XYZ file of C-alpha atoms in Angstrom:
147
model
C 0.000 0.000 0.000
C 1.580 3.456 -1.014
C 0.030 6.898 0.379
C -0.018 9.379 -2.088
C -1.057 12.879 -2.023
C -4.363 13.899 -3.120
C -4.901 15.367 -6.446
C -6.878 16.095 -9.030
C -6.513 12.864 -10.864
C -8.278 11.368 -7.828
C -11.192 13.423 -7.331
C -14.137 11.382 -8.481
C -13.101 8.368 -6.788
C -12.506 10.077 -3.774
C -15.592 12.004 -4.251
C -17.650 8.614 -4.950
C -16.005 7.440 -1.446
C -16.878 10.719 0.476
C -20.564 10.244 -0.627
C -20.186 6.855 1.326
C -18.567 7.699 4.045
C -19.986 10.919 5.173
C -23.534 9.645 4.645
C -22.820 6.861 7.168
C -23.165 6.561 10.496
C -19.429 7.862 11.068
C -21.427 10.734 11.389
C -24.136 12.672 13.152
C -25.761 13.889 10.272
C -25.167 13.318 5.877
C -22.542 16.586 4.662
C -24.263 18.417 1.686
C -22.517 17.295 -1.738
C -21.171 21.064 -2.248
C -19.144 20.898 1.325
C -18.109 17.382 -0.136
C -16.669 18.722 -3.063
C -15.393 21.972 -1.813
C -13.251 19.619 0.646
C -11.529 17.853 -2.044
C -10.781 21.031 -3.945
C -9.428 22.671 -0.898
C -7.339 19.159 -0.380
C -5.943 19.258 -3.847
C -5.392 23.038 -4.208
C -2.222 25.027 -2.893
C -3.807 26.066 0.349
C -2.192 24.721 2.852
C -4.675 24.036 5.100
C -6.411 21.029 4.602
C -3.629 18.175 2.893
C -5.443 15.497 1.700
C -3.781 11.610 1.337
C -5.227 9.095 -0.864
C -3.981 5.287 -0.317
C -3.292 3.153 -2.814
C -3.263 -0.859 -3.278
C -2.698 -1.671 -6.901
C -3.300 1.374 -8.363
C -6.335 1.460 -6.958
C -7.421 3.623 -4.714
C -8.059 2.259 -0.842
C -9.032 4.888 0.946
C -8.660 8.603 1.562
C -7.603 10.868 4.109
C -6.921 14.729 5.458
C -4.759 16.254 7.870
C -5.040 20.056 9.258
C -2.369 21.670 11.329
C -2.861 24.202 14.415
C -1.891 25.529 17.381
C -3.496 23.943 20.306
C -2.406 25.641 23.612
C -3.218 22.618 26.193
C 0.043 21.220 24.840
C 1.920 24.996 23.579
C 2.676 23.059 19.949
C 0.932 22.143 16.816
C -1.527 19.690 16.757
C -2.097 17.442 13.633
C -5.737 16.461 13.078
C -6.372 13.841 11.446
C -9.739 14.041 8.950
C -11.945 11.868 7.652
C -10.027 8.294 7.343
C -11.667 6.124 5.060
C -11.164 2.919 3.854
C -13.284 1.050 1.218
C -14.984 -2.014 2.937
C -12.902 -4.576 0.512
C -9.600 -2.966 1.877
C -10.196 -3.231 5.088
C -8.843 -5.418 8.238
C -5.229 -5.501 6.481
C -3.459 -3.123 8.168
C -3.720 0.115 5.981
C -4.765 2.547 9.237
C -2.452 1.194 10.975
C -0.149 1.916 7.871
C -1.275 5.705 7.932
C -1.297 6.834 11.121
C 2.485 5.790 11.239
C 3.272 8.377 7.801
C 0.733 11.050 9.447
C 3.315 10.399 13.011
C 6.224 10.457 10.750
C 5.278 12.888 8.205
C 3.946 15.580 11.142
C 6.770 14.413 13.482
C 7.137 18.188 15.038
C 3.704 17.885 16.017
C 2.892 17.869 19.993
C -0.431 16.242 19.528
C -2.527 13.930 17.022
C -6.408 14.624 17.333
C -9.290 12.638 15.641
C -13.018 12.581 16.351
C -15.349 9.373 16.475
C -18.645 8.540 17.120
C -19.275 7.051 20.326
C -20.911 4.204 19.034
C -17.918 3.590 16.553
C -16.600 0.824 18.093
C -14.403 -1.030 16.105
C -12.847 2.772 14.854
C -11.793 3.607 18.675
C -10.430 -0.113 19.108
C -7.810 0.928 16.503
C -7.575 4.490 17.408
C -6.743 3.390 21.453
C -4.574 0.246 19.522
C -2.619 2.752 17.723
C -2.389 4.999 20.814
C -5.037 7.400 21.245
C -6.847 8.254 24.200
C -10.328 9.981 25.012
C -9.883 13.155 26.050
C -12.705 14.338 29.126
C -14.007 17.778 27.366
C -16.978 17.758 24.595
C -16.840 19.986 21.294
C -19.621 22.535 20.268
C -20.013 24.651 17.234
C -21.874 26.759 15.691
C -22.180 26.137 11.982
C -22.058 29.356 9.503
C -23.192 27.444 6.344
């Protein structure tokens, strides 16, 4: 399996993918096709906010990913969160997360902190997240969405 960066060769697949995974029940609620979209085009674009990974097995593509840098002041260092893993169901249970969250540690080495968000009920995700290190953390997130 190779991780590649995200570009615009890959956007339907990864689009096709997104449609799956953010319509399932990863999440709270579905994410509107545009917000979709506009994710991939900020992942493939030269802002450097949002760096988007694809994985590959074959040439095919496996599964898709994003990481966003900030400063989080809890640890006084950048924290690397990590977006939207997704692996297609036939690629799954051979090692591939495990395979990317050792290039995001490597690749964002000067981090201080890794982040990701799960469902509660996303069992078998937080089995690999707390397998590959991760720990919940006590405080909740709210928002308020301007979209």
């Amino acid at each position: 399996m190779n991780i590649e960066i995200m570009n615009e060769s890959h956007f339907d697949k990864v689009l096709e993918m997104s449609r799956l995974f953010y319509a399932s029940d990863a999440f709270d609620s579905a994410v509107p096709e545009d917000i979709i979209s506009e994710n991939i085009r900020t992942a493939i674009s030269s802002d450097d906010s949002l760096d988007g990974y694809v994985l590959i097995e074959n040439g095919e593509i496996a599964g898709f990913a994003y990481v966003t840098c900030y400063y989080e002041t809890v640890v006084g260092g950048i924290c690397a969160q990590i977006l939207d893993l997704y692996i297609d169901e036939k690629f799954r249970r051979k090692g591939y997360a495990t395979q990317y969250f050792n290039f995001v540690f490597d690749k964002y080495s000067y981090a201080k902190r890794f982040r990701l968000e799960v469902v509660k009920d996303n069992t078998r995700a937080i089995a690999v997240y707390k397998r590959m290190g991760f720990k919940e953390i006590s405080y909740g997130q709210m928002a308020i969405d301007k979209i």
